[in-house]
Structures are given as structure tokens and as C-alpha cells.
Amino acid sequence: MTDLRQGGIAILDFGSQYTQLIARRVREQGVYAEVFPCDADAAKINAHQPGGYILSGGPASIYEPDAPQLPPFLLQTGKPILGVCYGMQALTHALGGVVAPAQSREYGAVLIMHTGGDNPLFNGISPETNVWMSHGDRIERPPQGFIPLATSENSPYAAMGDPTRGYFGVQFHPEVRHTAQGTQILRNFIFDVCACEAKWSPAAFIDDAVSAIRAKVGDAHVLLALSGGVDSAVAGALLNKAIGARLIAVFVNTGMLRLNEAEQVVQVFHDEQHINLIAVDATEEFLDALRGVTEPEAKRKIIGKQFIDTFSDQAKRLQAQYGDLKYLAQGTIYPDVIESAASSKKSRVIKSHHNVGGLPEDLQFELVEPLRDLFKDEVRAVGTTLGLPDSVVWRQPFPGPGLAVRCLGELTWDRLETLRHADSIFREELERLGLLRTGTAQSFAVLLPVKSVGVMGDNRTYEEVIALRSVTTDDFMTADWARLPYDLLARVSSRIVNEVRGVNRVVYDVTSKPPGTIEWE
């Protein structure tokens, strides 16, 4: 079995918010990239024999007490290194150069001029190009052997390098879209400097993953919690390809799904993909548990516990039926792995991620996570290659508790149905204009526990309000409200008020993230 990870790029995270973007940009070139805390063990970082290293940016100043430093082993590997922003400063400091506060900080778009000459990093780059800066320190004196490769108005060393050793540094962020030719700069480092091989593709990943799954589980059965979301769907299709009927998928309908989604899950995975699917309709149990609850976090906890109880009952029954059911499959993806790992003294844990966490102690499972090396866009590409329909592969993000977090106030069947139908109208009209897949990143309706006065015909009404939310984003860390056409918003508003009982007013949310969040709670 070919190791698709061998010879890729190891990325050391010094705390930048853009570190995952570096990995994504490298992966987009067909080369495996993996993110490690900057203080991770050398053996772990070098496990797949990387062809080179990229040092991320970070918020610290290199001379601050406890500021993260370049791991000494990197300079002993003889492999190429690219330092980005703080990573450049860490490389400079480790090699005896001088970093100092800049008289004028550079944030945002900056024009740089590269020096030309024998400069593999800037091969094919325009003499002047716009880049994205975010730094307060700059290189005052580069290490011995380094030459300036690019300058800006405030940075004599906007880029520098020692081509003989394959060491390079850039003061800007080539991974962000605002850097006009950043992808080409990364390509030059990956292929021209590191001589990496482009072998990371959806088809190659599938072959590799299928072999790995078969080697791990042998002849045993595997249990999968299938939500209908992209990650669990692709994990299910991949496992089905690997072990066929020995995969048992359990789908729990909580009653919090969007219109017709429960039926779609059964149609796609049982009827079309021929997966061994057990569908459990637990709508009444969930609504009973949530009766009278309005506080958002309380809703989440109740839904989480109810899901675990329902899933556990099925798992116990299936373990009694299949004596070799000892593996639990999850749709964990790479951002989950990165964000959940409290593995660096320099990084804060963003979230604690659990797909089916909290199972009772008497349910002993070994985890199978076939997608844990993939970003979301890679998961979608694998899903398409496996033959899943676009309606599943391009499903927009949906919160684990479902419509419970978009139905503010008390949850009742009638209010959920009201929200379901309003949300369906909004998504239907977006889809009609081609905006659901490529024009927006996440679009949905929210039912507010607010009533307002309206007039329908000659009658005064006093009914609830629907808020529409639609955002654009590349990474979901920041997001902007989508500038949807007025005609579209007018048509959606008219349809909701006329077709959905109990609603007489529609508003559109024009809050960006930050300061708001994408969801309403």
C-alpha cells in the first residue's frame, strides 16, 4: 500500500489563525500536508518523512519571554524550510539574524517588489505584486548566507532566502486569497524547492483508505452513526465500499431535521447506496424531553443526552445480535482533529469535538475515523468520486442539534413545522438561482419567539417572525452577510407570509462574523 503522506509538507503551527489555510493550499496542489504544534516531538513531525517544512505565523514577538522558538532538530534535517511571518522571524532568530519592532507596522494589502535573479521562490511572479501583511516586527539583519528576495515600503526583507540550503522566509501570508500570487509562491516552494510529488487525490485517497479499513477491522462488523450530514455520509459510503454488508448504519431521526431530510437519508443510503441502514424515528421522545425548555445550551445538552440514550439502545441490541460488532465509525475530519488537540503549550483549544461521545462504559468500541486526514472540500471531492448525489455532498453546514438551535424559544411540533417550511422556501429560491451551492456558504431561516402585528386581507394578525440568514465565507472563522438580490428576498418574503401559517413578518440578518456568529445561538 502506497503511503500518500510520505514526502509531503509538515507545517509547524506557531499560533496563526491561518495555519489550516496553509495546509489546505498545499493539499490543493495534490501534496499531503499535516499540521503539528510547534513544540511537537520530532519523531511525530517526521513520521511520514516530509519533503520540507513550513513555519506558520503567530501572534508573539520572538524576543518575548516564553515566545515559541524554532525546534533545533529542523536545522539538522537538511530539508527545505519556508518561514511565514512569525515563522520567518523564528528562523531568522535561530540562525543568528536580528528581528526588531518595525517603525511602521504593516497590516492588510501591501505592494512588494522582488529582486529577480536566481530566486526559485519567486519564479513566475510579477516584479511587483500585492500581498497580505500582518506584522509589527521586521527583519533588521538576515542570518549569514541569506539574501533579500523582495522588499516593501517598510520591510527591506519582505522576503529573503538562502537558496543553497533551501531556507526561505516571507513576511507576508501567501496562503490567504488577498495575496495575489500566493498560490504560485507556495507551488514554487513545494515543487521547485522541496521536489514534492503530487500524489494526493480523491481516487488515491479512496484506494488507500479502503485498504486501511480492511486491514484494521478484518472480518468484524462496524457501527456507524449516520446523521445525513456530509461527513458521516461520505464516511458511510467509504466504509460500504470497503466492507459492504458488515457496515451497520444507525440513523436517528430527532424530529429536528429540515423538510424531507429524514426521508432523503433513507432513500439515498438504503435504497440507492444499499447500505445496511437502521432508521429510528425518535421524534416524540426528543420533543417530550425538550418540552418547556427555552435556554439554548439546555436544549443542546438535552438533545445530546437523548441522542446518546437512543443510539446506545440500538448499539446494545446490535452487539447482542452481532458478536463481532466492536468498531464504531465516525465522520471526524481534519479540522476537528486540529482544533481538539490540546497538544501545544502555545495553542488554545478551540473546541472539544465529539461525534458520538459519552457512550456508556459497557459499550466498548474501537474508533474507525476514515476521514480524519481530510478537509471539508476534500471530503466533498471524495464523496463525489464515491458516487454520492450532489444533494448530499453539497449539503450546507447544519448544527448537530438541528433546527432546535434555529427555533428560538420553546420547541413544539407546530413551531418546528413552521420553521421547516419557511426554511424550505428560502433554500428552494436560492437553489433556483444557483446560489445555494456556489453563491452562499450557509443559508437558513430562524423562527423567533417574537410576535408582531400584521394585516392580511381585512384582518389584523398577531403572529411570529422569520429571520433569514445567509453568509459568504472561505473558512467559517469569519463571515460576511450575503448581498442577495432584492427581488429574491422579496419573493421569499412573499412566499413565506402567504404559504406558511403563523408567520406575518420576514426580516433579513445583515450582521457579519464577528461581531455576530453565523448561527443565532
PDB file of C-alpha atoms in Angstrom, residues 71 346 426:
ATOM      1  CA  PRO A  71      12.787  23.471  17.099  1.00  0.00           C
ATOM      2  CA  LYS A 346       1.391  27.769  22.625  1.00  0.00           C
ATOM      3  CA  PHE A 426     -35.729  30.094   1.302  1.00  0.00           C
TER       4      PHE A 426
END
